[in-house]
């Protein structure tokens, strides 16, 4: 059974940082690109960042580029975890953050939700002004 479990969310003041983690199990981690999405109250879920499975290339939404960093441990230890380091947080970053896994064989467009096969339950991030 595949599981993605996010952690690290919370309440933080603007301009501060948070680091989200997403620990996976039940899948071959190196065969999946990993993404982060978020959903703010009253809005649709939107793409934040993704990281490839092979060369760990990354891509970011314009709203977070230069502030957020996505990384993965790619099985260097047994935790198979993807991270989202969020710096210089703004109130508009307030949302539920979801991690997702996309099988590389599908060759999907990784900034689109439909490319992803598995999703976590989400973790709340609240940024106060």
Short mmCIF file of N, CA and C in Angstrom, two decimals:
data_model
loop_
_atom_site.label_atom_id
_atom_site.label_comp_id
_atom_site.label_asym_id
_atom_site.label_seq_id
_atom_site.Cartn_x
_atom_site.Cartn_y
_atom_site.Cartn_z
N UNK A 1 0.84 -1.19 0.00
CA UNK A 1 0.00 0.00 0.00
C UNK A 1 0.89 1.25 0.00
N UNK A 2 0.62 2.11 -0.95
CA UNK A 2 1.41 3.33 -1.07
C UNK A 2 0.91 4.37 -0.07
N UNK A 3 1.84 5.00 0.62
CA UNK A 3 1.48 6.08 1.54
C UNK A 3 2.45 7.24 1.37
N UNK A 4 1.89 8.43 1.37
CA UNK A 4 2.66 9.66 1.39
C UNK A 4 2.19 10.45 2.62
N UNK A 5 3.11 10.79 3.49
CA UNK A 5 2.74 11.46 4.74
C UNK A 5 3.53 12.75 4.87
N UNK A 6 2.80 13.87 4.83
CA UNK A 6 3.44 15.18 4.99
C UNK A 6 3.56 15.54 6.47
N UNK A 7 4.55 16.35 6.76
CA UNK A 7 4.72 16.87 8.11
C UNK A 7 5.50 18.19 8.03
N UNK A 8 5.49 18.92 9.14
CA UNK A 8 6.27 20.14 9.20
C UNK A 8 5.49 21.42 9.07
N UNK A 9 4.20 21.31 8.81
CA UNK A 9 3.39 22.51 8.71
C UNK A 9 3.18 23.18 10.06
N UNK A 10 2.59 24.36 10.04
CA UNK A 10 2.32 25.06 11.28
C UNK A 10 2.05 26.52 11.04
N UNK A 11 2.08 27.27 12.13
CA UNK A 11 1.85 28.72 12.09
C UNK A 11 3.20 29.43 12.18
N UNK A 12 3.44 30.35 11.29
CA UNK A 12 4.71 31.07 11.26
C UNK A 12 4.46 32.51 10.86
N UNK A 13 5.30 33.40 11.33
CA UNK A 13 5.18 34.80 10.96
C UNK A 13 5.80 35.03 9.58
N UNK A 14 5.30 36.04 8.93
CA UNK A 14 5.83 36.40 7.62
C UNK A 14 7.33 36.66 7.70
N UNK A 15 8.01 36.33 6.61
CA UNK A 15 9.47 36.47 6.44
C UNK A 15 10.25 35.36 7.11
N UNK A 16 9.57 34.48 7.83
CA UNK A 16 10.25 33.34 8.44
C UNK A 16 10.22 32.13 7.51
N UNK A 17 10.73 31.00 8.01
CA UNK A 17 10.89 29.80 7.18
C UNK A 17 10.21 28.60 7.81
N UNK A 18 9.87 27.64 6.97
CA UNK A 18 9.38 26.33 7.38
C UNK A 18 9.95 25.29 6.43
N UNK A 19 10.11 24.09 6.92
CA UNK A 19 10.54 22.99 6.08
C UNK A 19 9.51 21.87 6.15
N UNK A 20 8.90 21.57 5.04
CA UNK A 20 7.95 20.47 4.96
C UNK A 20 8.66 19.20 4.54
N UNK A 21 8.19 18.08 5.05
CA UNK A 21 8.71 16.77 4.67
C UNK A 21 7.56 15.90 4.18
N UNK A 22 7.86 15.02 3.27
CA UNK A 22 6.89 14.04 2.79
C UNK A 22 7.59 12.70 2.73
N UNK A 23 7.23 11.81 3.62
CA UNK A 23 7.83 10.49 3.68
C UNK A 23 6.96 9.51 2.93
N UNK A 24 7.59 8.72 2.05
CA UNK A 24 6.84 7.79 1.23
C UNK A 24 7.11 6.35 1.64
N UNK A 25 6.17 5.49 1.35
CA UNK A 25 6.34 4.06 1.55
C UNK A 25 5.48 3.33 0.54
N UNK A 26 5.88 2.09 0.24
CA UNK A 26 5.09 1.26 -0.66
C UNK A 26 5.32 1.51 -2.13
N UNK A 27 6.27 2.36 -2.48
CA UNK A 27 6.59 2.58 -3.89
C UNK A 27 8.10 2.61 -4.07
N UNK A 28 8.52 2.38 -5.32
CA UNK A 28 9.94 2.47 -5.65
C UNK A 28 10.27 3.94 -5.87
N UNK A 29 10.81 4.56 -4.83
CA UNK A 29 10.95 6.01 -4.79
C UNK A 29 11.69 6.55 -6.00
N UNK A 30 12.71 5.85 -6.45
CA UNK A 30 13.53 6.33 -7.56
C UNK A 30 12.78 6.30 -8.89
N UNK A 31 11.62 5.68 -8.93
CA UNK A 31 10.82 5.61 -10.15
C UNK A 31 9.75 6.69 -10.21
N UNK A 32 9.76 7.59 -9.25
CA UNK A 32 8.73 8.61 -9.16
C UNK A 32 9.33 10.00 -9.08
N UNK A 33 8.80 10.88 -9.92
CA UNK A 33 9.01 12.30 -9.71
C UNK A 33 8.09 12.73 -8.57
N UNK A 34 8.52 13.74 -7.84
CA UNK A 34 7.74 14.18 -6.68
C UNK A 34 7.38 15.65 -6.83
N UNK A 35 6.16 15.95 -6.43
CA UNK A 35 5.70 17.33 -6.53
C UNK A 35 5.06 17.82 -5.25
N UNK A 36 5.02 19.14 -5.12
CA UNK A 36 4.27 19.80 -4.05
C UNK A 36 3.22 20.69 -4.70
N UNK A 37 2.03 20.61 -4.15
CA UNK A 37 0.92 21.47 -4.55
C UNK A 37 0.36 22.12 -3.29
N UNK A 38 -0.47 23.14 -3.47
CA UNK A 38 -1.11 23.76 -2.31
C UNK A 38 -2.49 24.24 -2.67
N UNK A 39 -3.33 24.33 -1.63
CA UNK A 39 -4.70 24.81 -1.83
C UNK A 39 -5.03 25.80 -0.73
N UNK A 40 -5.26 27.02 -1.12
CA UNK A 40 -5.66 28.06 -0.18
C UNK A 40 -7.17 28.05 -0.02
N UNK A 41 -7.67 28.58 1.08
CA UNK A 41 -9.12 28.60 1.30
C UNK A 41 -9.86 29.28 0.16
N UNK A 42 -10.86 28.61 -0.36
CA UNK A 42 -11.67 29.17 -1.42
C UNK A 42 -11.04 29.16 -2.79
N UNK A 43 -9.87 28.53 -2.92
CA UNK A 43 -9.18 28.51 -4.21
C UNK A 43 -8.93 27.08 -4.66
N UNK A 44 -8.62 26.93 -5.92
CA UNK A 44 -8.28 25.62 -6.44
C UNK A 44 -6.85 25.26 -6.05
N UNK A 45 -6.60 23.98 -6.04
CA UNK A 45 -5.25 23.51 -5.74
C UNK A 45 -4.32 23.95 -6.88
N UNK A 46 -3.11 24.37 -6.50
CA UNK A 46 -2.17 24.86 -7.50
C UNK A 46 -0.80 24.23 -7.33
N UNK A 47 -0.07 24.18 -8.42
CA UNK A 47 1.27 23.64 -8.44
C UNK A 47 2.23 24.55 -7.69
N UNK A 48 3.18 23.94 -6.97
CA UNK A 48 4.22 24.69 -6.26
C UNK A 48 5.60 24.36 -6.84
N UNK A 49 5.95 23.06 -6.85
CA UNK A 49 7.28 22.67 -7.31
C UNK A 49 7.29 21.18 -7.60
N UNK A 50 8.24 20.76 -8.46
CA UNK A 50 8.47 19.33 -8.62
C UNK A 50 9.97 19.09 -8.76
N UNK A 51 10.33 17.82 -8.51
CA UNK A 51 11.70 17.38 -8.65
C UNK A 51 11.69 16.05 -9.38
N UNK A 52 12.57 15.89 -10.34
CA UNK A 52 12.59 14.68 -11.14
C UNK A 52 13.12 13.51 -10.33
N UNK A 53 12.95 12.32 -10.91
CA UNK A 53 13.40 11.12 -10.22
C UNK A 53 14.87 10.83 -10.47
N UNK A 54 15.39 11.29 -11.60
CA UNK A 54 16.72 10.88 -12.04
C UNK A 54 17.80 11.88 -11.65
N UNK A 55 17.81 13.00 -12.33
CA UNK A 55 18.88 13.97 -12.11
C UNK A 55 18.50 15.04 -11.10
N UNK A 56 17.34 14.84 -10.46
CA UNK A 56 16.87 15.79 -9.44
C UNK A 56 16.75 17.20 -10.00
N UNK A 57 16.42 17.31 -11.27
CA UNK A 57 16.13 18.64 -11.79
C UNK A 57 14.83 19.14 -11.17
N UNK A 58 14.71 20.44 -11.05
CA UNK A 58 13.57 21.03 -10.34
C UNK A 58 12.88 22.09 -11.19
N UNK A 59 11.63 22.35 -10.81
CA UNK A 59 10.85 23.38 -11.49
C UNK A 59 9.90 23.99 -10.48
N UNK A 60 9.73 25.31 -10.55
CA UNK A 60 8.94 26.01 -9.53
C UNK A 60 7.88 26.89 -10.17
N UNK A 61 6.80 27.06 -9.45
CA UNK A 61 5.83 28.08 -9.83
C UNK A 61 6.46 29.45 -9.65
N UNK A 62 6.05 30.37 -10.47
CA UNK A 62 6.64 31.70 -10.41
C UNK A 62 6.47 32.38 -9.06
N UNK A 63 5.38 32.07 -8.39
CA UNK A 63 5.08 32.72 -7.11
C UNK A 63 6.02 32.30 -5.99
N UNK A 64 6.71 31.18 -6.16
CA UNK A 64 7.60 30.69 -5.10
C UNK A 64 9.05 30.61 -5.53
N UNK A 65 9.31 30.80 -6.81
CA UNK A 65 10.68 30.68 -7.32
C UNK A 65 11.59 31.68 -6.61
N UNK A 66 12.74 31.18 -6.17
CA UNK A 66 13.68 32.02 -5.44
C UNK A 66 13.46 32.03 -3.94
N UNK A 67 12.30 31.50 -3.49
CA UNK A 67 12.02 31.44 -2.05
C UNK A 67 11.92 30.01 -1.55
N UNK A 68 11.40 29.11 -2.38
CA UNK A 68 11.20 27.72 -1.98
C UNK A 68 12.24 26.84 -2.67
N UNK A 69 12.62 25.76 -1.99
CA UNK A 69 13.56 24.80 -2.54
C UNK A 69 13.02 23.39 -2.31
N UNK A 70 12.90 22.63 -3.38
CA UNK A 70 12.46 21.24 -3.28
C UNK A 70 13.70 20.35 -3.39
N UNK A 71 13.73 19.29 -2.59
CA UNK A 71 14.85 18.35 -2.63
C UNK A 71 14.33 16.97 -2.25
N UNK A 72 15.17 15.96 -2.51
CA UNK A 72 14.79 14.60 -2.17
C UNK A 72 16.02 13.82 -1.76
N UNK A 73 15.82 12.78 -0.95
CA UNK A 73 16.98 12.01 -0.52
C UNK A 73 17.22 10.80 -1.41
N UNK A 74 16.28 10.49 -2.28
CA UNK A 74 16.44 9.46 -3.32
C UNK A 74 17.01 8.15 -2.83
N UNK A 75 16.57 7.76 -1.67
CA UNK A 75 16.96 6.46 -1.19
C UNK A 75 18.36 6.39 -0.64
N UNK A 76 19.00 7.55 -0.41
CA UNK A 76 20.33 7.52 0.18
C UNK A 76 20.24 6.98 1.60
N UNK A 77 19.09 7.19 2.22
CA UNK A 77 18.81 6.46 3.44
C UNK A 77 17.51 5.72 3.19
N UNK A 78 16.89 5.21 4.18
CA UNK A 78 15.71 4.39 3.95
C UNK A 78 14.42 5.17 4.02
N UNK A 79 14.48 6.48 4.21
CA UNK A 79 13.26 7.21 4.47
C UNK A 79 12.52 7.62 3.20
N UNK A 80 13.22 7.72 2.07
CA UNK A 80 12.56 8.07 0.81
C UNK A 80 11.67 9.28 0.96
N UNK A 81 12.29 10.40 1.22
CA UNK A 81 11.57 11.61 1.60
C UNK A 81 11.84 12.74 0.62
N UNK A 82 10.81 13.54 0.39
CA UNK A 82 10.95 14.77 -0.38
C UNK A 82 10.69 15.94 0.57
N UNK A 83 11.41 17.02 0.36
CA UNK A 83 11.34 18.17 1.24
C UNK A 83 10.93 19.42 0.46
N UNK A 84 10.35 20.34 1.18
CA UNK A 84 10.08 21.67 0.63
C UNK A 84 10.55 22.69 1.66
N UNK A 85 11.67 23.32 1.39
CA UNK A 85 12.17 24.38 2.24
C UNK A 85 11.53 25.68 1.80
N UNK A 86 10.80 26.31 2.70
CA UNK A 86 10.06 27.52 2.36
C UNK A 86 10.65 28.69 3.13
N UNK A 87 11.22 29.62 2.41
CA UNK A 87 11.86 30.79 3.01
C UNK A 87 11.09 32.06 2.66
N UNK A 88 11.33 33.11 3.42
CA UNK A 88 10.69 34.41 3.16
C UNK A 88 9.19 34.24 2.95
N UNK A 89 8.57 33.55 3.87
CA UNK A 89 7.15 33.24 3.72
C UNK A 89 6.30 34.50 3.75
N UNK A 90 5.21 34.45 3.00
CA UNK A 90 4.27 35.56 2.90
C UNK A 90 2.89 35.07 3.32
N UNK A 91 2.03 35.96 3.76
CA UNK A 91 0.66 35.54 4.11
C UNK A 91 -0.04 34.82 2.98
N UNK A 92 0.25 35.18 1.74
CA UNK A 92 -0.40 34.52 0.60
C UNK A 92 0.11 33.09 0.37
N UNK A 93 1.11 32.67 1.12
CA UNK A 93 1.55 31.27 1.07
C UNK A 93 0.70 30.38 1.97
N UNK A 94 -0.20 30.97 2.72
CA UNK A 94 -1.10 30.20 3.59
C UNK A 94 -1.95 29.24 2.76
N UNK A 95 -1.87 27.96 3.09
CA UNK A 95 -2.58 26.93 2.33
C UNK A 95 -2.36 25.58 2.98
N UNK A 96 -3.10 24.61 2.52
CA UNK A 96 -2.78 23.21 2.80
C UNK A 96 -1.82 22.75 1.71
N UNK A 97 -0.72 22.18 2.13
CA UNK A 97 0.32 21.74 1.19
C UNK A 97 0.26 20.23 1.05
N UNK A 98 0.27 19.78 -0.20
CA UNK A 98 0.18 18.36 -0.51
C UNK A 98 1.43 17.92 -1.28
N UNK A 99 1.93 16.74 -0.93
CA UNK A 99 2.95 16.16 -1.80
C UNK A 99 2.29 15.08 -2.66
N UNK A 100 2.92 14.80 -3.77
CA UNK A 100 2.37 13.86 -4.73
C UNK A 100 3.49 13.14 -5.47
N UNK A 101 3.19 11.93 -5.93
CA UNK A 101 4.18 11.10 -6.63
C UNK A 101 3.69 10.75 -8.03
N UNK A 102 4.56 10.93 -9.00
CA UNK A 102 4.23 10.67 -10.40
C UNK A 102 5.17 9.62 -10.97
N UNK A 103 4.60 8.51 -11.44
CA UNK A 103 5.41 7.45 -12.05
C UNK A 103 6.05 7.98 -13.34
N UNK A 104 7.35 7.88 -13.44
CA UNK A 104 8.05 8.47 -14.57
C UNK A 104 7.70 7.80 -15.89
N UNK A 105 7.19 6.57 -15.84
CA UNK A 105 6.81 5.89 -17.08
C UNK A 105 5.65 6.57 -17.77
N UNK A 106 4.82 7.28 -17.00
CA UNK A 106 3.68 7.96 -17.59
C UNK A 106 4.11 9.21 -18.35
N UNK A 107 5.31 9.72 -18.02
CA UNK A 107 5.84 10.88 -18.73
C UNK A 107 4.85 12.05 -18.76
N UNK A 108 4.22 12.29 -17.62
CA UNK A 108 3.22 13.34 -17.55
C UNK A 108 3.83 14.73 -17.43
N UNK A 109 2.98 15.72 -17.59
CA UNK A 109 3.40 17.12 -17.42
C UNK A 109 3.35 17.41 -15.93
N UNK A 110 4.49 17.57 -15.33
CA UNK A 110 4.59 17.48 -13.87
C UNK A 110 4.09 18.71 -13.13
N UNK A 111 3.71 19.77 -13.83
CA UNK A 111 3.08 20.88 -13.11
C UNK A 111 1.55 20.75 -13.15
N UNK A 112 1.07 19.63 -13.67
CA UNK A 112 -0.37 19.37 -13.70
C UNK A 112 -0.73 18.23 -12.76
N UNK A 113 -1.82 18.38 -12.05
CA UNK A 113 -2.24 17.37 -11.07
C UNK A 113 -2.45 16.01 -11.69
N UNK A 114 -2.93 15.97 -12.92
CA UNK A 114 -3.27 14.69 -13.53
C UNK A 114 -2.05 13.81 -13.76
N UNK A 115 -0.85 14.39 -13.70
CA UNK A 115 0.36 13.60 -13.89
C UNK A 115 0.68 12.71 -12.69
N UNK A 116 0.04 12.97 -11.57
CA UNK A 116 0.42 12.32 -10.32
C UNK A 116 -0.49 11.15 -9.98
N UNK A 117 0.14 10.11 -9.46
CA UNK A 117 -0.57 8.87 -9.15
C UNK A 117 -1.01 8.78 -7.69
N UNK A 118 -0.21 9.36 -6.82
CA UNK A 118 -0.49 9.23 -5.38
C UNK A 118 -0.35 10.60 -4.71
N UNK A 119 -1.18 10.78 -3.68
CA UNK A 119 -1.21 12.05 -2.95
C UNK A 119 -1.18 11.82 -1.46
N UNK A 120 -0.58 12.77 -0.75
CA UNK A 120 -0.65 12.76 0.70
C UNK A 120 -1.92 13.43 1.18
N UNK A 121 -2.08 13.47 2.50
CA UNK A 121 -3.30 14.02 3.08
C UNK A 121 -3.23 15.53 3.29
N UNK A 122 -2.03 16.08 3.17
CA UNK A 122 -1.86 17.52 3.30
C UNK A 122 -1.42 17.95 4.69
N UNK A 123 -0.74 19.08 4.73
CA UNK A 123 -0.34 19.69 5.99
C UNK A 123 -0.60 21.19 5.90
N UNK A 124 -1.17 21.74 6.96
CA UNK A 124 -1.56 23.16 6.95
C UNK A 124 -0.36 24.06 7.23
N UNK A 125 -0.22 25.07 6.40
CA UNK A 125 0.77 26.13 6.63
C UNK A 125 0.01 27.45 6.72
N UNK A 126 0.21 28.14 7.82
CA UNK A 126 -0.44 29.43 8.03
C UNK A 126 0.63 30.48 8.30
N UNK A 127 0.62 31.53 7.49
CA UNK A 127 1.61 32.60 7.62
C UNK A 127 0.89 33.86 8.07
N UNK A 128 1.28 34.35 9.23
CA UNK A 128 0.65 35.56 9.76
C UNK A 128 1.46 36.79 9.37
N UNK A 129 0.77 37.89 9.24
CA UNK A 129 1.45 39.13 8.83
C UNK A 129 1.98 39.90 10.02
#
